[in-house]
Coordinates of C-alpha atoms and ligand atoms in Angstrom, one line a residue:
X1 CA 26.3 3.0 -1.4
X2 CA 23.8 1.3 -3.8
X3 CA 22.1 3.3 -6.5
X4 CA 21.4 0.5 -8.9
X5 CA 17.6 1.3 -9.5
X6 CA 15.2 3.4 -8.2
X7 CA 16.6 3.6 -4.0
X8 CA 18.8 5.6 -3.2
X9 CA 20.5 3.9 -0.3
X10 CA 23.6 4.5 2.0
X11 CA 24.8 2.6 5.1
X12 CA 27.9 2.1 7.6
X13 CA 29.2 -1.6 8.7
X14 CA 32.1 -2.1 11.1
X15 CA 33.8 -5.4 11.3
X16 CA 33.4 -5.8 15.1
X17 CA 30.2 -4.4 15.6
X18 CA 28.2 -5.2 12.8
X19 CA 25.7 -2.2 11.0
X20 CA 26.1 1.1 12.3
X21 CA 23.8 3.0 9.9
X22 CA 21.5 3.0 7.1
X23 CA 19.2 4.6 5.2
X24 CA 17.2 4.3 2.1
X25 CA 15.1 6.6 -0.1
X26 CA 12.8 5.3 -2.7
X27 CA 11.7 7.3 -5.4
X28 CA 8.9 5.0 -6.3
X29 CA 6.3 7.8 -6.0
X30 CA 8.6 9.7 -8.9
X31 CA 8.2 7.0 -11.4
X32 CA 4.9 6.0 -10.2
X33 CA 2.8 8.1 -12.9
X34 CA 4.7 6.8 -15.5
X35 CA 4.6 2.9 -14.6
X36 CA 7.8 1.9 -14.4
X37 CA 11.0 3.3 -13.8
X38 CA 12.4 6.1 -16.1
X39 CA 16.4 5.6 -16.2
X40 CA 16.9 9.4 -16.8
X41 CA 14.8 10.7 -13.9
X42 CA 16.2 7.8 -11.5
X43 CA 19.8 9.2 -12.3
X44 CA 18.8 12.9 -11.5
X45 CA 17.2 11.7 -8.2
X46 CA 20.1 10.0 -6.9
X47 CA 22.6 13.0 -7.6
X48 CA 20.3 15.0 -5.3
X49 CA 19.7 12.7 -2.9
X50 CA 23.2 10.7 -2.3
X51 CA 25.6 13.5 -0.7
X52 CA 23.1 14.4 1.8
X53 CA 22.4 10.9 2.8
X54 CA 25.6 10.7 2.8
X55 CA 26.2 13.0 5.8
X56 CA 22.9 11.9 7.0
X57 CA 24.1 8.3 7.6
X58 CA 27.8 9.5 8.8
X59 CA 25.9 11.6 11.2
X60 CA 23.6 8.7 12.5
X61 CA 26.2 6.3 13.2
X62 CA 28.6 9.1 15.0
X63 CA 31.2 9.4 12.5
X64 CA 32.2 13.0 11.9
X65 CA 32.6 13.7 8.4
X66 CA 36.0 15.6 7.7
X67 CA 36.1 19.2 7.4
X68 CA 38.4 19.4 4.7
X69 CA 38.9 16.2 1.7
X70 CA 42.2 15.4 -0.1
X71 CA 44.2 12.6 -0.6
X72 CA 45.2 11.4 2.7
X73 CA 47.0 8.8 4.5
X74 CA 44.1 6.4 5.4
X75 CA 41.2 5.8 8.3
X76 CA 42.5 7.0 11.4
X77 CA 45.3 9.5 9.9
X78 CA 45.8 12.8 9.9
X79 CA 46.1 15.7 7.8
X80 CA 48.4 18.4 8.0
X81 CA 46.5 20.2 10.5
X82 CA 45.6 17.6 12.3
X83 CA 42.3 17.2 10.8
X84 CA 41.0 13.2 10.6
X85 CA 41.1 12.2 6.8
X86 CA 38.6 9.7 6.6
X87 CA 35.5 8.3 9.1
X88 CA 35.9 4.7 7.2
X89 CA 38.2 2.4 6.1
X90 CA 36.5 1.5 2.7
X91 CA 34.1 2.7 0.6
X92 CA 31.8 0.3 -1.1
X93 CA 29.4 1.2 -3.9
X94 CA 27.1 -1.2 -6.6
X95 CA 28.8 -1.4 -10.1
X96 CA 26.1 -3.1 -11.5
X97 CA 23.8 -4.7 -12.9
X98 CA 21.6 -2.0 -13.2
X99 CA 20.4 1.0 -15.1
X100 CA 24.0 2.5 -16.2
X101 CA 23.3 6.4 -15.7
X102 CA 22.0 5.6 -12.1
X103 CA 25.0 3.2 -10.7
X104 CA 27.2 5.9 -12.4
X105 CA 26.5 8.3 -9.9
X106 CA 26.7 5.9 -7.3
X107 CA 30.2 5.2 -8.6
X108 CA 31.2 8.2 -9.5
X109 CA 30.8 9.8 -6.0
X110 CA 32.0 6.6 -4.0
X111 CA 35.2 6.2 -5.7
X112 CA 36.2 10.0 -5.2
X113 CA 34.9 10.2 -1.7
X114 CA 37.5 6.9 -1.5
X115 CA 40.1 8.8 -3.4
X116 CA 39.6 12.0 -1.1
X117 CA 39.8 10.1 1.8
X118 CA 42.7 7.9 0.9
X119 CA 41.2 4.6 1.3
X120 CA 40.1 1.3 -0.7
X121 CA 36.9 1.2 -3.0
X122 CA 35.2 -1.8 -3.8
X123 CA 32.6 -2.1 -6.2
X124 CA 30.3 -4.7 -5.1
X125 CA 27.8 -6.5 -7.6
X126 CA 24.4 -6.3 -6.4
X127 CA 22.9 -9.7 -6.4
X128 CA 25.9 -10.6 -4.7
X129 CA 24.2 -8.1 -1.7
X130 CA 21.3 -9.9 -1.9
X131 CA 23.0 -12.9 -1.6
X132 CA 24.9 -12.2 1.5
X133 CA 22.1 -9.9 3.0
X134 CA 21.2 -12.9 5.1
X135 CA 24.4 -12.3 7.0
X136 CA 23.5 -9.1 8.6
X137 CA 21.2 -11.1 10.8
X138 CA 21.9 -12.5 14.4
X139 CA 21.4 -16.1 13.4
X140 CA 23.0 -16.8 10.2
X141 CA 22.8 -19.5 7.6
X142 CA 26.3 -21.8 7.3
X143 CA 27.8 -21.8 3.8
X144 CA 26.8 -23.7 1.6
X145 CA 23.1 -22.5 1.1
X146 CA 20.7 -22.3 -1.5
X147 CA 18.9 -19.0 -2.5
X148 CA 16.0 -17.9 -3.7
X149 CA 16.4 -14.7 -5.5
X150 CA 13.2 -13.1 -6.4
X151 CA 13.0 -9.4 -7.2
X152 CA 11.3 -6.8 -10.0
X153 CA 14.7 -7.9 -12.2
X154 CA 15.7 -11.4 -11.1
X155 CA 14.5 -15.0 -10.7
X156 CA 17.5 -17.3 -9.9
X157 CA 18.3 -20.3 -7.3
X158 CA 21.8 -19.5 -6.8
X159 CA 24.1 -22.5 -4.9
X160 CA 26.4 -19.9 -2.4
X161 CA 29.1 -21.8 -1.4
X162 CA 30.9 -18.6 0.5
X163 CA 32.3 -15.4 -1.1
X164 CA 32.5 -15.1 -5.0
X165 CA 31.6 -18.7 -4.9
X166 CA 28.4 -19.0 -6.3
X167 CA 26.4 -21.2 -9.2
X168 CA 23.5 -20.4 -11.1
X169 CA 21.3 -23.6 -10.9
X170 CA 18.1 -22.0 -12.8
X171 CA 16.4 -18.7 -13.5
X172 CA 14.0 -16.7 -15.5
X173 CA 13.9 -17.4 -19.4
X174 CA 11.9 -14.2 -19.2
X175 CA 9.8 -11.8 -16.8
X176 CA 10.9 -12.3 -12.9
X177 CA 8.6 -13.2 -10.5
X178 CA 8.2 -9.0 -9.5
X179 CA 8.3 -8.1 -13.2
X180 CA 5.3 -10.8 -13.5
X181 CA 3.5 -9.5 -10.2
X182 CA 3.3 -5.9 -11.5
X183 CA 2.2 -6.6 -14.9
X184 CA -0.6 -8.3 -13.8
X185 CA -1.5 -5.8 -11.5
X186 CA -1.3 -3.0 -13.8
X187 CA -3.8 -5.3 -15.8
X188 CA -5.5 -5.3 -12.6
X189 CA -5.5 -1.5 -12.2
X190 CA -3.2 -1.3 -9.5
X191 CA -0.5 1.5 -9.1
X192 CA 3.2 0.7 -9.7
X193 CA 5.0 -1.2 -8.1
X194 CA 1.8 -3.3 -7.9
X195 CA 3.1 -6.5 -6.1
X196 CA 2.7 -6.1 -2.7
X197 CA -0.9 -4.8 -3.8
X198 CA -1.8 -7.8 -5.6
X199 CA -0.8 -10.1 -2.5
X200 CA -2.7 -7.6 -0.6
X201 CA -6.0 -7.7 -2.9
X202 CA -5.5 -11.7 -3.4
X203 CA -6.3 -12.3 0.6
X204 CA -9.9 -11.9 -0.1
X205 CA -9.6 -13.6 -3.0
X206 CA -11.6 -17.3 -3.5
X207 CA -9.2 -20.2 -4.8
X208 CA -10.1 -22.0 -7.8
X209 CA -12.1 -19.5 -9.6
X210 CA -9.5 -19.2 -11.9
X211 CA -6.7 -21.4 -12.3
X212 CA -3.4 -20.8 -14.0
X213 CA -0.6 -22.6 -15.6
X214 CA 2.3 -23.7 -13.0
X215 CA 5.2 -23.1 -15.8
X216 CA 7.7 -25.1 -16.4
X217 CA 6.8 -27.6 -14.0
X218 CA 6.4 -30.0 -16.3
X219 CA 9.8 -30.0 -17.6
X220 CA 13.1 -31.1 -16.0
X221 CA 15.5 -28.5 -14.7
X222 CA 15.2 -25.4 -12.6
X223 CA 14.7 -22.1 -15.4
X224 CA 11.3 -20.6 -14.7
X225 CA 9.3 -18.3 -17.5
X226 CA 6.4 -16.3 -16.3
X227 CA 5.7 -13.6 -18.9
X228 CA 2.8 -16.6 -20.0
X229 CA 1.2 -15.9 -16.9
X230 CA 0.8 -12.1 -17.4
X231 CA -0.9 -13.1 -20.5
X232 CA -3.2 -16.0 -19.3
X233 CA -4.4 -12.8 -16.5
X234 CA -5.1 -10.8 -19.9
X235 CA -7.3 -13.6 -21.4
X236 CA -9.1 -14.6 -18.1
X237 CA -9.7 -10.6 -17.6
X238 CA -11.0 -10.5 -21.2
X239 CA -12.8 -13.4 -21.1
X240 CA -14.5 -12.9 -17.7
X241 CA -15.8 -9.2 -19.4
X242 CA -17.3 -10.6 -22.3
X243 CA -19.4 -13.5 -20.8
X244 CA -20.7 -11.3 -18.0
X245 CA -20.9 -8.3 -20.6
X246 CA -19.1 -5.8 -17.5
X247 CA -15.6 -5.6 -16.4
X248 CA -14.5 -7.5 -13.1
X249 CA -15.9 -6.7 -10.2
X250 CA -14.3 -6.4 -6.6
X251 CA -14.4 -10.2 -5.8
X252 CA -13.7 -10.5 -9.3
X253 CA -10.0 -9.2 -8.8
X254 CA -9.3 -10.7 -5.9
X255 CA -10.6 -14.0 -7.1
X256 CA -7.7 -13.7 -10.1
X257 CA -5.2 -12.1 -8.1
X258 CA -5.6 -15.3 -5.6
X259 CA -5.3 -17.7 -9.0
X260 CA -2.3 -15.5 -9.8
X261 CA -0.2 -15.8 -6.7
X262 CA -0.9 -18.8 -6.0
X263 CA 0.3 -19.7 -9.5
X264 CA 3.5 -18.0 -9.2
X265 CA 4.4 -19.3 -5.7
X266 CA 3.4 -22.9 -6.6
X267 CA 6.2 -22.6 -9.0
X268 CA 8.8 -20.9 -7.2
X269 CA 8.0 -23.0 -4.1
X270 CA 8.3 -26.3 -6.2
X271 CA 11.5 -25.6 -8.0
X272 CA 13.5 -24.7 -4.9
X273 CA 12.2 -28.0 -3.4
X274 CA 13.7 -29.5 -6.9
X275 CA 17.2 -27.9 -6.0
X276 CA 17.1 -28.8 -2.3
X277 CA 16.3 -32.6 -3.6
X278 CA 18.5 -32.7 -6.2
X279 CA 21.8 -31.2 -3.7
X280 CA 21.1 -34.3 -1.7
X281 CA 21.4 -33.0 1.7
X282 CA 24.4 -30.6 0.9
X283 CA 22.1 -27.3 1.9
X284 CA 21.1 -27.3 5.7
X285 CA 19.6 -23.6 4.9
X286 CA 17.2 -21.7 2.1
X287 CA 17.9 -18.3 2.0
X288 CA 14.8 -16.0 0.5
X289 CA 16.3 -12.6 -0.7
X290 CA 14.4 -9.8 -3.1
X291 CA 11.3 -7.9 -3.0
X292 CA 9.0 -10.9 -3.9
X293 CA 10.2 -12.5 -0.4
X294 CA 8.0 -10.3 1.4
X295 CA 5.0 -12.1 -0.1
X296 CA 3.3 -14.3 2.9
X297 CA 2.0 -16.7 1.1
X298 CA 5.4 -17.8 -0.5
X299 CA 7.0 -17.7 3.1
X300 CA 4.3 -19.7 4.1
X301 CA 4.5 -22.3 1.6
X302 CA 8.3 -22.8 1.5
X303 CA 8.6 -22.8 5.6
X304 CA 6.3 -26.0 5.5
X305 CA 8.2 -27.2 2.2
X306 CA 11.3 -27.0 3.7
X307 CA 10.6 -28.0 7.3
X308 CA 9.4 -31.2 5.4
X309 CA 13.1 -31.6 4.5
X310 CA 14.7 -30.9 7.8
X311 CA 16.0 -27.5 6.4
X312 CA 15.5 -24.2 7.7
X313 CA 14.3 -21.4 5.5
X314 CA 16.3 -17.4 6.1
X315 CA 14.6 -14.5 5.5
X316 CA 17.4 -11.1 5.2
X317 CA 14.8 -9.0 7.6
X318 CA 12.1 -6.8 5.5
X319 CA 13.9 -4.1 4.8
X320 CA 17.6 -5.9 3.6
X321 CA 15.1 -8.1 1.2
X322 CA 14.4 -5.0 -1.2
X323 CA 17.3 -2.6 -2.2
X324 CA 19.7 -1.4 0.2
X325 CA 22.8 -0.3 1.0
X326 CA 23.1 -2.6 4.0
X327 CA 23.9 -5.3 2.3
X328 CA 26.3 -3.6 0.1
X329 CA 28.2 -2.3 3.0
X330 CA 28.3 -6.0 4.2
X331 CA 29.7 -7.6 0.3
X332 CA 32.3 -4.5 0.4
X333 CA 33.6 -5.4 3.6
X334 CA 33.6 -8.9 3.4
X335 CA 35.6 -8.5 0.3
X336 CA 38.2 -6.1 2.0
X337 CA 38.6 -7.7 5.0
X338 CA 39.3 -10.9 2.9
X339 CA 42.1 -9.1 0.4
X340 CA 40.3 -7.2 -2.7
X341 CA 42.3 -4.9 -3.7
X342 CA 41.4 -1.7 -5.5
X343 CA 42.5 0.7 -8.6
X344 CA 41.2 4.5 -9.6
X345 CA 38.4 2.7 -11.5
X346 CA 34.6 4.0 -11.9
X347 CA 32.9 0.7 -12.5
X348 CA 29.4 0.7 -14.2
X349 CA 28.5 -1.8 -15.7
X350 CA 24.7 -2.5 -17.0
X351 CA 25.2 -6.1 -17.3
X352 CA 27.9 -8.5 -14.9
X353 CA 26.6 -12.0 -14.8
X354 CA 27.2 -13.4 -11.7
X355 CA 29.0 -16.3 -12.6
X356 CA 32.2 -14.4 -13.0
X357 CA 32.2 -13.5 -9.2
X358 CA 35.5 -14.7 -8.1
X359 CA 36.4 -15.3 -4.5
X360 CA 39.2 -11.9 -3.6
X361 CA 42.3 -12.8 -4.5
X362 CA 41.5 -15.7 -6.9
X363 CA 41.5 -14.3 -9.9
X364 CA 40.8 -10.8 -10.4
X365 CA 37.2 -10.1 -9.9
X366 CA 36.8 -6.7 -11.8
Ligands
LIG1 O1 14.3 -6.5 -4.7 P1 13.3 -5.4 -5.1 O2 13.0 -4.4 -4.0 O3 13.8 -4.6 -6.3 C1 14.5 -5.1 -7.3 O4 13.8 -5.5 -8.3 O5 15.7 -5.1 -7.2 O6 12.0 -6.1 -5.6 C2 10.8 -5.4 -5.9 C3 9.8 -6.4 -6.5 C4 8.7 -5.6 -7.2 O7 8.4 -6.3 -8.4 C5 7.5 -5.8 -6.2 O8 6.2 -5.7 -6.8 C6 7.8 -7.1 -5.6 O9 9.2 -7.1 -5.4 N1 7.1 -7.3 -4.3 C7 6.1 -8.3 -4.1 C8 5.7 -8.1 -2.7 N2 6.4 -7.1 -2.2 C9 7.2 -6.6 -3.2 N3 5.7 -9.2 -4.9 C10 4.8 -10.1 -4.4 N4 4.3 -10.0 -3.1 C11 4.7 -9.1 -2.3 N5 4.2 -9.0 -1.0
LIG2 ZN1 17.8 -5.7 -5.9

């Protein structure tokens, strides 16, 4: 179950035959008039939404949900009239990070559906879903690899060694890379979430009419910062009004919307080629996870980076890059199957850096 944000997303994994189920339900076009996400009214939505997804997603992958809850003696047992207990053997759910009020509900209804049903829940962190997404896929990348998280709330090259094992090797000092993309859209009068708009707008767009600052390239490490892009937009689009003496025009936006994006995946493109030079051949794979890696132009530019480098480049399939419970389901049964054990716990928590992601059984993880 993953109700970190603004989707609303339940699935089903089984050990031996991989995802069963899912399903996801945005509520973009809810916060859309007010452009952003409002926590309260992305809490509301998920308590409507979650228990019939729920049922939904039981129903899809053939699981009968059970007539009649209460503690019980696990998957597969029976009740005293004979009536199956639970359809699954876990239940997974995102404890954060994340707007609090909406992963409670996500919580809250995961860990008694567990409770009723007599059987482990795990709370999963969610970049450590987006980590891992590339894992639900046929052909998947070897541990260790290097990722490329870029999403509306995170910019981070992560080192993944294999579960719980994973270093932070640079992120964002400030906006992330979708944070960056919408604000300049907005600027660019473009609905929330504006990204995939701008990419869409920037393909007419002419290169070189206006240029923008690559940040951070200049200096050594791997942090990005891109909120000084949002405001360079803001100057050019100022600028560009007061010498013609009109706002910009249709070729006008594209034209900065190319000089934006091609700013943003310059940088991210050249800072994962920093990390995969400075591992030394340790990473054989690049895994792209988050909302932003459905921008082609990035794909395109990191394929031919990395190819250059004799490493391949993973993309989690479209829908597994933005939210999802898919990739939840995956995190909470990798982490089951491998030992984590569970208490009566509701865990929310707004902020969980990464970094204190332990493999199960290590220490404890929660
Ligand atoms: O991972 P995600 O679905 O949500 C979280 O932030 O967790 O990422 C959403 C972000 C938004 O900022 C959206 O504008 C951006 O990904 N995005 C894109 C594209 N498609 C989605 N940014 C640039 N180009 C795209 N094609
Ligand atoms: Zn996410």
């Amino acid at each position: 179950m993953e109700s970190s944000c603004d989707e609303t997303a339940v699935a089903i994994y089984a050990s031996d035959r991989g995802l069963l189920a899912h399903r996801v339900y945005t509520q973009a076009d809810l916060h859309e008039i007010w452009g952003g996400v409002v926590p309260e009214l992305a809490s509301r939505d998920h308590v409507r939404r979650v228990t019939p997804m729920i049922r939904q997603v039981l129903a899809d992958a053939g699981l009968a949900v059970p007539p009649r809850a209460g503690p019980g003696p696990g998957p597969g047992g029976r009740g005293p009239g004979g009536a199956p207990r639970s359809p699954v053997d876990g239940v997974a759910y995102t404890a954060g990070p994340g707007l609090v009020g909406a992963l409670l509900v996500g919580a809250a209804v995961a860990r008694g559906l567990a409770y009723a049903w007599g059987v482990p829940a795990v709370g999963v962190h969610h970049l450590e879903g987006h980590l891992l997404a590339p894992l639900l896929e046929v052909d998947p990348p070897a541990f260790p690899y290097l990722a490329l998280l870029v999403s509306g709330g995170h910019t981070m090259l992560v080192d993944v060694e294999g579960l719980g094992r994973y270093r932070v090797l640079g992120e964002s000092l400030d906006d992330a890379a979708g944070e960056a993309f919408d604000k300049t859209a907005k600027l660019l009068g473009l609905a929330y979430p504006g990204g995939a708009k701008l990419a869409r707008l920037a393909e007419s767009g002419r290169e070189g009419r206006f240029e923008f600052p690559r940040p951070m390239l200049d200096r050594p490490g791997l942090d990005f910062s891109f909120s000084g892009l949002k405001t360079a937009a803001l100057v050019a689009i100022a600028g560009s009004e007061r010498e013609n003496g009109r706002p910009l025009d249709e070729q006008g936006r594209a034209d900065l919307a190319r000089g934006f994006e091609l700013a943003v995946v310059d940088t991210l493109v050249a800072k994962t080629v920093r990390a995969l030079d400075a591992g030394a051949g340790r990473y054989r794979s690049v895994v792209v996870a988050g909302g932003v890696g459905a921008n082609r132009r990035l794909r395109e530019r990191l394929a031919a980076a990395a190819r250059a480098r004799g490493v391949e480049v993973h993309y989690p399939r479209p829908e597994f890059c933005t939210d999802n419970a898919a990739m939840i389901a995956f995190a909470g049964h990798a982490r089951l199957a491998a030992g984590e054990t569970t208490d009566l716990r509701v865990l929310a928590r707004a902020r969980w850096p990464i970094e204190e992601l332990a493999p199960p059984g290590a220490t404890p993880s929660q």
